[in-house]
Coordinates of N, CA, C and O in Angstrom, one line a residue:
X1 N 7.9 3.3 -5.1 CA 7.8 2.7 -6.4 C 7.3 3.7 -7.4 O 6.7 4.7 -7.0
X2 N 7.5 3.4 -8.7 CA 7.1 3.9 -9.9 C 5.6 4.1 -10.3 O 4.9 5.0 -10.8
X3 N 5.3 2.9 -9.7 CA 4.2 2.7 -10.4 C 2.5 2.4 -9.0 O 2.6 3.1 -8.0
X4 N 1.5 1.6 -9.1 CA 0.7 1.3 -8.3 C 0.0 0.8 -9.0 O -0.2 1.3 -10.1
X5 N -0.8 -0.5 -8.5 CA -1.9 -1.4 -9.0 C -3.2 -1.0 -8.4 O -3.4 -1.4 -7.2
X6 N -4.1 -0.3 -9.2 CA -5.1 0.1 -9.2 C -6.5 -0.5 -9.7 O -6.8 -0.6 -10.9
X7 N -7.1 -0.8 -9.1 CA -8.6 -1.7 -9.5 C -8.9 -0.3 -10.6 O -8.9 0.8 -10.1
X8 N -9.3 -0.5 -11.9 CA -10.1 0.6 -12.6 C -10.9 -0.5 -13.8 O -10.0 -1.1 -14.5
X9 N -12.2 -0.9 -14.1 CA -13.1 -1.2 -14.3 C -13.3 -3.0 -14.5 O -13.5 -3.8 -15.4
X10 N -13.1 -2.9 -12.6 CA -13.2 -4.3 -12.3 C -12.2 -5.3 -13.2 O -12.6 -6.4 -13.7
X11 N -10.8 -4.7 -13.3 CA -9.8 -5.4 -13.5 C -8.1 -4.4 -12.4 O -8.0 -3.3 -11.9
X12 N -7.4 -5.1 -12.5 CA -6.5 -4.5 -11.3 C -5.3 -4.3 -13.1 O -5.2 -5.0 -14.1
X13 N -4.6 -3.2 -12.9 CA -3.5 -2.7 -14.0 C -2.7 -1.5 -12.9 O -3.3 -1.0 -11.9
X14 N -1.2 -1.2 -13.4 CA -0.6 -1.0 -12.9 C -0.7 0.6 -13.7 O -1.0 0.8 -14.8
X15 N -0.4 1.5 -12.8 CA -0.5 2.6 -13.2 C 0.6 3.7 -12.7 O 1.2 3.5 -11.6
X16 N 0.9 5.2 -13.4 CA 2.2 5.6 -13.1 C 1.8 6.1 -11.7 O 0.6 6.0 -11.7
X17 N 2.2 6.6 -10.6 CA 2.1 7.3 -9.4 C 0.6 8.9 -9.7 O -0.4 9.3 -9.1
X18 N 1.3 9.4 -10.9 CA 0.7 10.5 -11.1 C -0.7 10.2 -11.7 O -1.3 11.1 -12.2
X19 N -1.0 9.0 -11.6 CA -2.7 8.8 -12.4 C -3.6 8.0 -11.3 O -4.7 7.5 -11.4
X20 N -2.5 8.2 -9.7 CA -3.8 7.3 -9.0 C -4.0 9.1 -8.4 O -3.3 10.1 -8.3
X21 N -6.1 8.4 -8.0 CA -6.8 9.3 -7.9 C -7.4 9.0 -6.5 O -7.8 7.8 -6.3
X22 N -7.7 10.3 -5.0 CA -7.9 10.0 -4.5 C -9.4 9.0 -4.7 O -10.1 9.2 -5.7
X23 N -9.6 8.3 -3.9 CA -10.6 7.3 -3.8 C -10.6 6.2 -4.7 O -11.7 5.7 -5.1
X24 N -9.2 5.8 -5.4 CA -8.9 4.7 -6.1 C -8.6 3.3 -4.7 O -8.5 3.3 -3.5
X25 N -8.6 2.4 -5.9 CA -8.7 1.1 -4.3 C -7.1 0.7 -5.4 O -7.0 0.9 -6.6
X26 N -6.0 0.0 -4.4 CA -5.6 -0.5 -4.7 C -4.9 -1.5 -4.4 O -5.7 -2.1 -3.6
X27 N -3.9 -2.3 -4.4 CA -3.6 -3.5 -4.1 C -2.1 -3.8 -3.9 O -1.3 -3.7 -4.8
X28 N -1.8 -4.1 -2.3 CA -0.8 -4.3 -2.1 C -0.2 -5.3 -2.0 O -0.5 -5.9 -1.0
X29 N 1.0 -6.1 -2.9 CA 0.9 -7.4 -2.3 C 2.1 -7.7 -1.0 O 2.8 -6.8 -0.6
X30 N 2.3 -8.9 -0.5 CA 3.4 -9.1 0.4 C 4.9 -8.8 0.1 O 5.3 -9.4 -0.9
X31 N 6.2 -7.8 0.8 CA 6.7 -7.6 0.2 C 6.9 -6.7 -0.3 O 8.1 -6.4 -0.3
X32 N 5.9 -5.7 -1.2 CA 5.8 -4.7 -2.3 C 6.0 -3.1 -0.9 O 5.5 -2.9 0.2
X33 N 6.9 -2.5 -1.7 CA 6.4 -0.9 -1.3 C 5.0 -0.4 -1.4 O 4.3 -0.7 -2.4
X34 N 4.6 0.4 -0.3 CA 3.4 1.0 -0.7 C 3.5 2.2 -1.5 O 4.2 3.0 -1.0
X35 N 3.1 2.4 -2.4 CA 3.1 3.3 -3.3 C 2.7 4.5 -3.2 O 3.0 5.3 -4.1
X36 N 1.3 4.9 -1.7 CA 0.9 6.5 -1.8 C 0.4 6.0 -0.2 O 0.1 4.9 0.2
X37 N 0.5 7.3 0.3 CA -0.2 7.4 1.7 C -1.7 6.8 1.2 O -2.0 6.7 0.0
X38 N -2.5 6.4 2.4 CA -3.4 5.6 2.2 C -4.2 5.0 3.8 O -3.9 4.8 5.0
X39 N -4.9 5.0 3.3 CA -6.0 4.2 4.7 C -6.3 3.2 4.4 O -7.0 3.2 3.4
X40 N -5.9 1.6 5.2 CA -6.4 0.5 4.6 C -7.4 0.2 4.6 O -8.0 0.7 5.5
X41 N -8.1 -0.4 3.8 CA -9.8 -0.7 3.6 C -9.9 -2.3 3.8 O -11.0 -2.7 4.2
X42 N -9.2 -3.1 3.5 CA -9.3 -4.9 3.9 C -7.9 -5.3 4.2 O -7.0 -4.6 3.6
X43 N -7.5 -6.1 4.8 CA -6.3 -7.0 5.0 C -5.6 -6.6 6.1 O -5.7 -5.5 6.5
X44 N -4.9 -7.5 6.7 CA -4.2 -7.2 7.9 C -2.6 -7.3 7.7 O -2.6 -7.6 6.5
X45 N -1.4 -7.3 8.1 CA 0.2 -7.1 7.9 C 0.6 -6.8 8.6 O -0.1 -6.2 9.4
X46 N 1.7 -6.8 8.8 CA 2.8 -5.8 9.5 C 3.7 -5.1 8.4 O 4.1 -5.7 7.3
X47 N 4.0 -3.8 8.9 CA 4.2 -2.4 7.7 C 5.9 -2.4 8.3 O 5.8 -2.6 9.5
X48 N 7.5 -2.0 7.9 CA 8.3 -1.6 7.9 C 8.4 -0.6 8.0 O 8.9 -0.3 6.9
X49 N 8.2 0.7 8.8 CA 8.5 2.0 8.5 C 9.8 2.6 9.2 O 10.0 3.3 10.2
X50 N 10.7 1.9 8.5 CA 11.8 2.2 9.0 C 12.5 3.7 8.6 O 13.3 4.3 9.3
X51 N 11.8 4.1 7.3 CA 12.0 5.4 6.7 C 11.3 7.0 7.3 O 11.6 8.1 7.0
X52 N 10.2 6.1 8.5 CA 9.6 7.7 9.0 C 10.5 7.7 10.3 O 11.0 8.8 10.7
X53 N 10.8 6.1 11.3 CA 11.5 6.1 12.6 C 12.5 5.8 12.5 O 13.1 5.5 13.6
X54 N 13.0 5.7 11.6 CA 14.5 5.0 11.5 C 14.8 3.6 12.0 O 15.7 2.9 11.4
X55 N 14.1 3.2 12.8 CA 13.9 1.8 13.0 C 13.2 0.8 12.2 O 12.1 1.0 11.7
X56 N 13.9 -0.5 12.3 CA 13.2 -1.5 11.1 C 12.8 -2.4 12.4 O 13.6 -3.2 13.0
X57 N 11.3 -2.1 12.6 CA 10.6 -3.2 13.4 C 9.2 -3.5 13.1 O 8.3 -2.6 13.3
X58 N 8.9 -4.5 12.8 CA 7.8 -4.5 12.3 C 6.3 -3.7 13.0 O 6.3 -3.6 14.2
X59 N 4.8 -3.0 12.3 CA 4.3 -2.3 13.1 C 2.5 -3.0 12.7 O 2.0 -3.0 11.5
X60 N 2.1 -3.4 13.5 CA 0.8 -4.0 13.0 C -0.1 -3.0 12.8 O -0.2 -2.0 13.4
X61 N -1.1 -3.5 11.3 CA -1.6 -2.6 10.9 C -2.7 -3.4 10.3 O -2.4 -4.5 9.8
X62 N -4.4 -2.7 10.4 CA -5.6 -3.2 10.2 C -6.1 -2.6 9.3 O -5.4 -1.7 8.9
X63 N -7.6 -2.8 8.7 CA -8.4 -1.7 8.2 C -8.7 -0.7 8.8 O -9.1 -1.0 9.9
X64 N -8.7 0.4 8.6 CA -8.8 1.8 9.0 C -7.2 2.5 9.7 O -6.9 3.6 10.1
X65 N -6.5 1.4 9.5 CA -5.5 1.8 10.0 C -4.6 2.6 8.5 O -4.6 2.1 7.3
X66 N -3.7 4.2 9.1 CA -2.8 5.0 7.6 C -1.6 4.1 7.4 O -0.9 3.5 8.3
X67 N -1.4 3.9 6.1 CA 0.5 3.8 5.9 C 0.7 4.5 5.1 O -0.2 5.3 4.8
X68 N 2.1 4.3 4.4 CA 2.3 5.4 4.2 C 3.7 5.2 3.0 O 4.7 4.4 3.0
X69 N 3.5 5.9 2.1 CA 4.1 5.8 0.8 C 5.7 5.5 1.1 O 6.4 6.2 1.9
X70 N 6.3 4.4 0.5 CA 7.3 3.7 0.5 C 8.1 2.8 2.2 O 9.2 2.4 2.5
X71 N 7.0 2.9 3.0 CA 6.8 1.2 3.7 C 6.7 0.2 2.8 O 6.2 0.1 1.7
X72 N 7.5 -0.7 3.7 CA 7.6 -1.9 3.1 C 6.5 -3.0 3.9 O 6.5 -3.4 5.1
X73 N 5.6 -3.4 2.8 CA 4.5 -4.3 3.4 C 5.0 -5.8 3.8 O 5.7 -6.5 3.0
X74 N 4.8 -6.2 5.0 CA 5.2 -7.9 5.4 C 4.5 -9.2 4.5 O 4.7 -9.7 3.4
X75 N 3.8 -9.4 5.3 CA 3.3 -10.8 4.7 C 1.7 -10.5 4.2 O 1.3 -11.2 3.2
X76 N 0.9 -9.7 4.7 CA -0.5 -9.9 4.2 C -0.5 -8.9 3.1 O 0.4 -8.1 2.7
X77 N -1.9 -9.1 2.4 CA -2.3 -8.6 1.2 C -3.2 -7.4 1.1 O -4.4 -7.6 1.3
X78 N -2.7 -6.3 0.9 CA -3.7 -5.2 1.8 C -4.7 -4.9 0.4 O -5.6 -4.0 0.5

């Protein structure tokens, strides 16, 4: 994606790729590409990474768990 929704002063706004900053929080919804490699910090999903294995199968994924820039997020809200 273009863009990424970024919490910056306790409101969430969408911002270009090149203005998120490591240790920005931001917000994935169901659905949405992930927009930068990342470590989850809350929510649980299953991630598509059909683009690192070539395979489209879904892969569960928690807090502290990496994804990874342009997976496709399932159903939870990371």
């Amino acid at each position: 994606p273009a863009t990424a929704r970024v919490r910056r002063d306790e409101a969430w706004a969408d911002v270009a790729l090149a203005e998120v900053r490591v240790g920005d929080v931001l917000l994935v919804r169901p659905g949405e590409r992930i927009p930068v490699d990342a470590t989850i910090a809350s929510g649980t999903t299953t991630v598509d990474e059909a683009l690192l294995t070539g395979e489209s199968h879904p892969v569960d994924k928690a807090p502290g768990d990496t994804v990874h820039a342009g997976a496709v997020n399932g159903l939870g809200v990371l």
